[in-house]
Amino acid sequence: MTSYFDALETRSQDARESAQLQALNTQLAKHGYDALEDLSGLAALPVLRKSELAAKQAEAPPFGGFPVSNLAHVFQSPGPIYEPGGVSPDWWRMGRFLHACGIGQGDIVQNCFGYHLTPAGMIFESGARAVGAAVLPAGTGQTELQARAARDIGITAYAGTPDYLKVILEKADEMGLELKIDRAAVGGGALFPSLRQYYADRGISCLQCYATADLGNVAYESNAMEGMILDEHVIVEIVTPGTGDPVPEGEVGEIVVTTLNPDYPLIRFATGDLSAVLPGASPCGRTNTRIKGWMGRADQTTKIKGMFVRPEQVAQLVAKHPEISRARVVASRNGEMDAMTVRIETEARAIDGLEASIVEVLKLKADVDLVGIGELPRDGLVIEDQRKYD
């Protein structure tokens, strides 16, 4: 097996950005947007959130009027949200990740992602096809049958959530079955270091990807296991939650993705997940940008004194006052009552009308804490809930 899936993984960043800009402008034209001169122009376009996508689909079923082409499947995810699927080679771009896992011709993959309504099973099956591997379309459940099939067929690789492989292995141990699985491609849940070590102790190399039903593969681990490398056919921005404003490199923010899939061109789709860009390139030789992986949820909506406070409202407060660099709402308790403090990062010693703006925008009164530039943590939180309920 060659080291890389294709030459795109090791191209220069200039070549990558040039090709991405050309593909992006083709996508933008399908949505009626003007062409951009460089990728930084994306930041001026609106962010698309899941709630908006669901509303658009309700108005214009099934795909909200988006320019979908070459439709082969329709999937349903919780919401409900409907996703198109295609059958052109590696439609969800999962082959790149499976190749990085060392999966290819001669392998048989036990695909334990669901095939019912949601696209995960098909996403990984199309990736296996792209690298020449055969597939046992196992789905979830019936663990005893799964363990027996893994032994009988000679399964060499697993695809599924991080924890279910352990269930299969333990069932196989209980049944006295010896399995040949030595590679695992996982996603859809947390791969804890202790679980990865459990697999390593059993001779199984386990790598993870970051993918969604709407976008397909976004980023993936290589054997270097130093962050997740962005897929070659997506453009990823890390933005302040509740806004579309990119954060400085290394700072935590919400993952916003633009796909270069011509059949389903999603522009600035907000995943609701937090991550941060890692400096430099991966030691494995792939040159694309890396992110740290999943670092929590960007939707920090919190109920304080019976009222919901949302990241979008915090962004509105910052936009209302040029003196404010950034803001952070802190929910706490004062005895048996909720309390709210708005921490303001600013060079000013006082901001006219700030208390009134807080009431107008956040719909609640709050204590105000003015701090210097750089004093608020760069951890992606704009609403911090410090309340304890135990």
PDB file of C-alpha atoms in Angstrom, residues 180-384:
ATOM      1  CA  LYS A 180      -8.140 -11.384  13.070  1.00  0.00           C
ATOM      2  CA  ILE A 181      -9.141  -7.725  13.430  1.00  0.00           C
ATOM      3  CA  ASP A 182      -6.003  -5.600  13.635  1.00  0.00           C
ATOM      4  CA  ARG A 183      -7.195  -2.195  12.382  1.00  0.00           C
ATOM      5  CA  ALA A 184     -10.138  -0.017  13.409  1.00  0.00           C
ATOM      6  CA  ALA A 185     -11.581   3.105  11.781  1.00  0.00           C
ATOM      7  CA  VAL A 186     -13.880   4.809  14.267  1.00  0.00           C
ATOM      8  CA  GLY A 187     -16.075   7.894  14.549  1.00  0.00           C
ATOM      9  CA  GLY A 188     -19.343   9.140  15.966  1.00  0.00           C
ATOM     10  CA  GLY A 189     -18.173   9.159  19.587  1.00  0.00           C
ATOM     11  CA  ALA A 190     -15.282   9.825  21.934  1.00  0.00           C
ATOM     12  CA  LEU A 191     -12.172   7.659  21.576  1.00  0.00           C
ATOM     13  CA  PHE A 192     -10.775   7.833  25.090  1.00  0.00           C
ATOM     14  CA  PRO A 193      -7.014   7.224  25.488  1.00  0.00           C
ATOM     15  CA  SER A 194      -7.687   4.233  27.739  1.00  0.00           C
ATOM     16  CA  LEU A 195      -9.875   2.630  25.054  1.00  0.00           C
ATOM     17  CA  ARG A 196      -7.295   3.239  22.336  1.00  0.00           C
ATOM     18  CA  GLN A 197      -4.700   1.636  24.617  1.00  0.00           C
ATOM     19  CA  TYR A 198      -7.006  -1.355  25.210  1.00  0.00           C
ATOM     20  CA  TYR A 199      -7.090  -1.936  21.458  1.00  0.00           C
ATOM     21  CA  ALA A 200      -3.340  -1.395  21.110  1.00  0.00           C
ATOM     22  CA  ASP A 201      -2.741  -4.005  23.810  1.00  0.00           C
ATOM     23  CA  ARG A 202      -4.720  -6.438  21.661  1.00  0.00           C
ATOM     24  CA  GLY A 203      -2.690  -5.590  18.557  1.00  0.00           C
ATOM     25  CA  ILE A 204      -5.323  -3.346  17.007  1.00  0.00           C
ATOM     26  CA  SER A 205      -4.393   0.038  15.532  1.00  0.00           C
ATOM     27  CA  CYS A 206      -7.338   2.390  16.106  1.00  0.00           C
ATOM     28  CA  LEU A 207      -7.664   5.767  14.361  1.00  0.00           C
ATOM     29  CA  GLN A 208     -10.585   8.183  14.374  1.00  0.00           C
ATOM     30  CA  CYS A 209     -12.186  10.643  11.988  1.00  0.00           C
ATOM     31  CA  TYR A 210     -14.464  13.643  12.340  1.00  0.00           C
ATOM     32  CA  ALA A 211     -17.429  13.366   9.972  1.00  0.00           C
ATOM     33  CA  THR A 212     -21.094  14.391   9.885  1.00  0.00           C
ATOM     34  CA  ALA A 213     -24.151  13.172   8.022  1.00  0.00           C
ATOM     35  CA  ASP A 214     -24.432  16.485   6.186  1.00  0.00           C
ATOM     36  CA  LEU A 215     -20.795  16.952   5.248  1.00  0.00           C
ATOM     37  CA  GLY A 216     -19.183  13.521   5.063  1.00  0.00           C
ATOM     38  CA  ASN A 217     -15.570  13.304   6.166  1.00  0.00           C
ATOM     39  CA  VAL A 218     -14.117  16.565   7.454  1.00  0.00           C
ATOM     40  CA  ALA A 219     -10.861  15.515   9.159  1.00  0.00           C
ATOM     41  CA  TYR A 220      -9.039  12.324  10.081  1.00  0.00           C
ATOM     42  CA  GLU A 221      -6.127  10.916  12.030  1.00  0.00           C
ATOM     43  CA  SER A 222      -3.064   9.388  10.435  1.00  0.00           C
ATOM     44  CA  ASN A 223      -0.620   7.025  12.106  1.00  0.00           C
ATOM     45  CA  ALA A 224       1.183  10.087  13.503  1.00  0.00           C
ATOM     46  CA  MET A 225      -1.850  10.593  15.791  1.00  0.00           C
ATOM     47  CA  GLU A 226      -1.073  14.301  16.188  1.00  0.00           C
ATOM     48  CA  GLY A 227      -4.377  16.021  15.586  1.00  0.00           C
ATOM     49  CA  MET A 228      -6.761  15.484  12.681  1.00  0.00           C
ATOM     50  CA  ILE A 229      -5.806  16.378   9.121  1.00  0.00           C
ATOM     51  CA  LEU A 230      -8.430  18.224   7.085  1.00  0.00           C
ATOM     52  CA  ASP A 231      -9.876  16.445   4.090  1.00  0.00           C
ATOM     53  CA  GLU A 232      -8.737  17.809   0.731  1.00  0.00           C
ATOM     54  CA  HIS A 233     -12.255  18.653  -0.477  1.00  0.00           C
ATOM     55  CA  VAL A 234     -13.538  20.799   2.365  1.00  0.00           C
ATOM     56  CA  ILE A 235     -12.703  24.308   3.528  1.00  0.00           C
ATOM     57  CA  VAL A 236     -12.771  24.637   7.306  1.00  0.00           C
ATOM     58  CA  GLU A 237     -13.015  27.836   9.325  1.00  0.00           C
ATOM     59  CA  ILE A 238     -12.848  28.120  13.120  1.00  0.00           C
ATOM     60  CA  VAL A 239     -15.131  30.965  14.237  1.00  0.00           C
ATOM     61  CA  THR A 240     -16.323  32.570  17.440  1.00  0.00           C
ATOM     62  CA  PRO A 241     -19.478  30.669  18.516  1.00  0.00           C
ATOM     63  CA  GLY A 242     -22.646  32.493  17.540  1.00  0.00           C
ATOM     64  CA  THR A 243     -20.886  34.441  14.774  1.00  0.00           C
ATOM     65  CA  GLY A 244     -19.165  33.820  11.477  1.00  0.00           C
ATOM     66  CA  ASP A 245     -16.014  35.645  12.546  1.00  0.00           C
ATOM     67  CA  PRO A 246     -12.815  33.563  12.237  1.00  0.00           C
ATOM     68  CA  VAL A 247     -10.656  33.338  15.362  1.00  0.00           C
ATOM     69  CA  PRO A 248      -6.838  33.565  15.361  1.00  0.00           C
ATOM     70  CA  GLU A 249      -4.973  30.330  14.642  1.00  0.00           C
ATOM     71  CA  GLY A 250      -4.764  28.136  17.721  1.00  0.00           C
ATOM     72  CA  GLU A 251      -7.802  29.649  19.414  1.00  0.00           C
ATOM     73  CA  VAL A 252     -10.815  27.450  20.155  1.00  0.00           C
ATOM     74  CA  GLY A 253     -13.980  28.149  18.187  1.00  0.00           C
ATOM     75  CA  GLU A 254     -16.829  26.589  16.250  1.00  0.00           C
ATOM     76  CA  ILE A 255     -16.090  24.435  13.204  1.00  0.00           C
ATOM     77  CA  VAL A 256     -17.684  25.872  10.050  1.00  0.00           C
ATOM     78  CA  VAL A 257     -17.336  23.794   6.883  1.00  0.00           C
ATOM     79  CA  THR A 258     -17.760  24.511   3.185  1.00  0.00           C
ATOM     80  CA  THR A 259     -17.896  21.365   1.055  1.00  0.00           C
ATOM     81  CA  LEU A 260     -16.520  21.136  -2.454  1.00  0.00           C
ATOM     82  CA  ASN A 261     -18.861  18.257  -3.334  1.00  0.00           C
ATOM     83  CA  PRO A 262     -20.534  19.478  -6.557  1.00  0.00           C
ATOM     84  CA  ASP A 263     -23.635  17.349  -5.893  1.00  0.00           C
ATOM     85  CA  TYR A 264     -24.414  19.015  -2.535  1.00  0.00           C
ATOM     86  CA  PRO A 265     -22.655  22.373  -2.135  1.00  0.00           C
ATOM     87  CA  LEU A 266     -23.030  23.427   1.493  1.00  0.00           C
ATOM     88  CA  ILE A 267     -21.541  26.875   2.126  1.00  0.00           C
ATOM     89  CA  ARG A 268     -20.320  27.780   5.649  1.00  0.00           C
ATOM     90  CA  PHE A 269     -22.261  25.028   7.416  1.00  0.00           C
ATOM     91  CA  ALA A 270     -21.934  25.389  11.198  1.00  0.00           C
ATOM     92  CA  THR A 271     -21.359  22.019  12.812  1.00  0.00           C
ATOM     93  CA  GLY A 272     -21.988  23.159  16.390  1.00  0.00           C
ATOM     94  CA  ASP A 273     -18.693  21.520  17.435  1.00  0.00           C
ATOM     95  CA  LEU A 274     -15.610  23.205  18.909  1.00  0.00           C
ATOM     96  CA  SER A 275     -12.015  22.728  17.825  1.00  0.00           C
ATOM     97  CA  ALA A 276      -8.815  24.663  17.149  1.00  0.00           C
ATOM     98  CA  VAL A 277      -6.151  24.716  14.444  1.00  0.00           C
ATOM     99  CA  LEU A 278      -2.811  23.107  15.268  1.00  0.00           C
ATOM    100  CA  PRO A 279       0.372  24.816  14.019  1.00  0.00           C
ATOM    101  CA  GLY A 280       2.517  23.209  11.358  1.00  0.00           C
ATOM    102  CA  ALA A 281       2.020  20.044   9.328  1.00  0.00           C
ATOM    103  CA  SER A 282       1.635  16.437  10.429  1.00  0.00           C
ATOM    104  CA  PRO A 283       4.828  14.377  10.848  1.00  0.00           C
ATOM    105  CA  CYS A 284       3.257  11.804   8.509  1.00  0.00           C
ATOM    106  CA  GLY A 285       3.989  14.097   5.542  1.00  0.00           C
ATOM    107  CA  ARG A 286       0.429  15.200   4.771  1.00  0.00           C
ATOM    108  CA  THR A 287       0.542  18.953   4.343  1.00  0.00           C
ATOM    109  CA  ASN A 288      -3.042  20.066   4.941  1.00  0.00           C
ATOM    110  CA  THR A 289      -4.097  21.981   8.039  1.00  0.00           C
ATOM    111  CA  ARG A 290      -4.704  20.022  11.244  1.00  0.00           C
ATOM    112  CA  ILE A 291      -7.294  20.559  13.936  1.00  0.00           C
ATOM    113  CA  LYS A 292      -7.216  19.239  17.486  1.00  0.00           C
ATOM    114  CA  GLY A 293     -10.336  17.171  17.020  1.00  0.00           C
ATOM    115  CA  TRP A 294     -13.623  17.464  18.878  1.00  0.00           C
ATOM    116  CA  MET A 295     -13.365  19.819  21.883  1.00  0.00           C
ATOM    117  CA  GLY A 296     -17.006  20.174  22.937  1.00  0.00           C
ATOM    118  CA  ARG A 297     -20.180  21.813  21.701  1.00  0.00           C
ATOM    119  CA  ALA A 298     -20.380  25.371  20.454  1.00  0.00           C
ATOM    120  CA  ASP A 299     -24.071  25.654  21.276  1.00  0.00           C
ATOM    121  CA  GLN A 300     -23.655  26.937  24.823  1.00  0.00           C
ATOM    122  CA  THR A 301     -27.246  28.125  25.164  1.00  0.00           C
ATOM    123  CA  THR A 302     -27.943  28.336  28.901  1.00  0.00           C
ATOM    124  CA  LYS A 303     -31.064  29.106  30.905  1.00  0.00           C
ATOM    125  CA  ILE A 304     -30.429  31.799  33.562  1.00  0.00           C
ATOM    126  CA  LYS A 305     -33.216  33.086  35.785  1.00  0.00           C
ATOM    127  CA  GLY A 306     -35.665  31.275  33.535  1.00  0.00           C
ATOM    128  CA  MET A 307     -34.417  32.965  30.351  1.00  0.00           C
ATOM    129  CA  PHE A 308     -32.331  31.397  27.605  1.00  0.00           C
ATOM    130  CA  VAL A 309     -29.065  33.180  26.854  1.00  0.00           C
ATOM    131  CA  ARG A 310     -27.491  32.255  23.512  1.00  0.00           C
ATOM    132  CA  PRO A 311     -24.024  32.799  21.989  1.00  0.00           C
ATOM    133  CA  GLU A 312     -25.646  34.847  19.202  1.00  0.00           C
ATOM    134  CA  GLN A 313     -26.871  37.346  21.813  1.00  0.00           C
ATOM    135  CA  VAL A 314     -23.378  37.714  23.265  1.00  0.00           C
ATOM    136  CA  ALA A 315     -22.096  38.386  19.737  1.00  0.00           C
ATOM    137  CA  GLN A 316     -24.790  41.060  19.305  1.00  0.00           C
ATOM    138  CA  LEU A 317     -23.669  42.756  22.525  1.00  0.00           C
ATOM    139  CA  VAL A 318     -20.058  42.860  21.337  1.00  0.00           C
ATOM    140  CA  ALA A 319     -21.106  44.238  17.939  1.00  0.00           C
ATOM    141  CA  LYS A 320     -23.161  46.970  19.607  1.00  0.00           C
ATOM    142  CA  HIS A 321     -20.145  48.522  21.365  1.00  0.00           C
ATOM    143  CA  PRO A 322     -16.914  49.113  19.391  1.00  0.00           C
ATOM    144  CA  GLU A 323     -15.006  49.420  22.678  1.00  0.00           C
ATOM    145  CA  ILE A 324     -15.629  45.731  23.445  1.00  0.00           C
ATOM    146  CA  SER A 325     -13.060  43.263  22.134  1.00  0.00           C
ATOM    147  CA  ARG A 326     -14.928  40.188  23.381  1.00  0.00           C
ATOM    148  CA  ALA A 327     -17.413  39.209  26.078  1.00  0.00           C
ATOM    149  CA  ARG A 328     -18.198  36.198  28.227  1.00  0.00           C
ATOM    150  CA  VAL A 329     -21.375  35.518  30.183  1.00  0.00           C
ATOM    151  CA  VAL A 330     -20.803  33.663  33.450  1.00  0.00           C
ATOM    152  CA  ALA A 331     -23.749  31.926  35.112  1.00  0.00           C
ATOM    153  CA  SER A 332     -23.329  31.269  38.842  1.00  0.00           C
ATOM    154  CA  ARG A 333     -25.391  30.959  42.008  1.00  0.00           C
ATOM    155  CA  ASN A 334     -26.029  33.402  44.822  1.00  0.00           C
ATOM    156  CA  GLY A 335     -27.484  31.208  47.520  1.00  0.00           C
ATOM    157  CA  GLU A 336     -30.529  29.579  45.949  1.00  0.00           C
ATOM    158  CA  MET A 337     -30.780  32.097  43.129  1.00  0.00           C
ATOM    159  CA  ASP A 338     -29.151  32.320  39.696  1.00  0.00           C
ATOM    160  CA  ALA A 339     -26.647  35.106  39.158  1.00  0.00           C
ATOM    161  CA  MET A 340     -25.161  36.404  35.912  1.00  0.00           C
ATOM    162  CA  THR A 341     -21.939  38.307  35.303  1.00  0.00           C
ATOM    163  CA  VAL A 342     -20.883  39.684  31.939  1.00  0.00           C
ATOM    164  CA  ARG A 343     -17.119  39.851  31.656  1.00  0.00           C
ATOM    165  CA  ILE A 344     -16.040  42.445  29.106  1.00  0.00           C
ATOM    166  CA  GLU A 345     -12.601  42.526  27.526  1.00  0.00           C
ATOM    167  CA  THR A 346     -11.837  46.172  26.732  1.00  0.00           C
ATOM    168  CA  GLU A 347      -9.271  48.935  27.021  1.00  0.00           C
ATOM    169  CA  ALA A 348     -11.959  51.326  28.299  1.00  0.00           C
ATOM    170  CA  ARG A 349     -12.462  52.023  31.982  1.00  0.00           C
ATOM    171  CA  ALA A 350     -16.185  52.553  31.442  1.00  0.00           C
ATOM    172  CA  ILE A 351     -18.608  51.933  28.579  1.00  0.00           C
ATOM    173  CA  ASP A 352     -21.577  54.236  28.205  1.00  0.00           C
ATOM    174  CA  GLY A 353     -24.920  52.489  28.086  1.00  0.00           C
ATOM    175  CA  LEU A 354     -23.467  49.037  28.707  1.00  0.00           C
ATOM    176  CA  GLU A 355     -25.906  48.017  31.453  1.00  0.00           C
ATOM    177  CA  ALA A 356     -28.855  49.095  29.314  1.00  0.00           C
ATOM    178  CA  SER A 357     -27.484  47.166  26.328  1.00  0.00           C
ATOM    179  CA  ILE A 358     -27.120  44.029  28.432  1.00  0.00           C
ATOM    180  CA  VAL A 359     -30.771  44.219  29.436  1.00  0.00           C
ATOM    181  CA  GLU A 360     -31.830  45.003  25.867  1.00  0.00           C
ATOM    182  CA  VAL A 361     -29.812  42.228  24.205  1.00  0.00           C
ATOM    183  CA  LEU A 362     -29.570  39.530  26.886  1.00  0.00           C
ATOM    184  CA  LYS A 363     -32.973  40.318  28.448  1.00  0.00           C
ATOM    185  CA  LEU A 364     -31.476  40.139  31.959  1.00  0.00           C
ATOM    186  CA  LYS A 365     -29.688  42.409  34.396  1.00  0.00           C
ATOM    187  CA  ALA A 366     -26.148  41.396  35.196  1.00  0.00           C
ATOM    188  CA  ASP A 367     -23.052  42.344  37.110  1.00  0.00           C
ATOM    189  CA  VAL A 368     -20.330  43.721  34.831  1.00  0.00           C
ATOM    190  CA  ASP A 369     -16.638  42.900  35.083  1.00  0.00           C
ATOM    191  CA  LEU A 370     -14.313  44.930  32.832  1.00  0.00           C
ATOM    192  CA  VAL A 371     -11.001  43.186  32.141  1.00  0.00           C
ATOM    193  CA  GLY A 372      -7.976  44.037  30.015  1.00  0.00           C
ATOM    194  CA  ILE A 373      -7.313  42.845  26.500  1.00  0.00           C
ATOM    195  CA  GLY A 374      -6.213  39.202  26.494  1.00  0.00           C
ATOM    196  CA  GLU A 375      -7.511  38.383  29.986  1.00  0.00           C
ATOM    197  CA  LEU A 376     -10.480  36.231  28.928  1.00  0.00           C
ATOM    198  CA  PRO A 377      -9.608  32.569  28.246  1.00  0.00           C
ATOM    199  CA  ARG A 378      -9.287  31.559  24.572  1.00  0.00           C
ATOM    200  CA  ASP A 379     -11.188  28.312  25.109  1.00  0.00           C
ATOM    201  CA  GLY A 380     -14.169  28.878  22.812  1.00  0.00           C
ATOM    202  CA  LEU A 381     -16.616  29.607  25.633  1.00  0.00           C
ATOM    203  CA  VAL A 382     -18.774  32.700  25.393  1.00  0.00           C
ATOM    204  CA  ILE A 383     -21.236  31.393  28.007  1.00  0.00           C
ATOM    205  CA  GLU A 384     -19.719  29.687  31.038  1.00  0.00           C
TER     206      GLU A 384
END
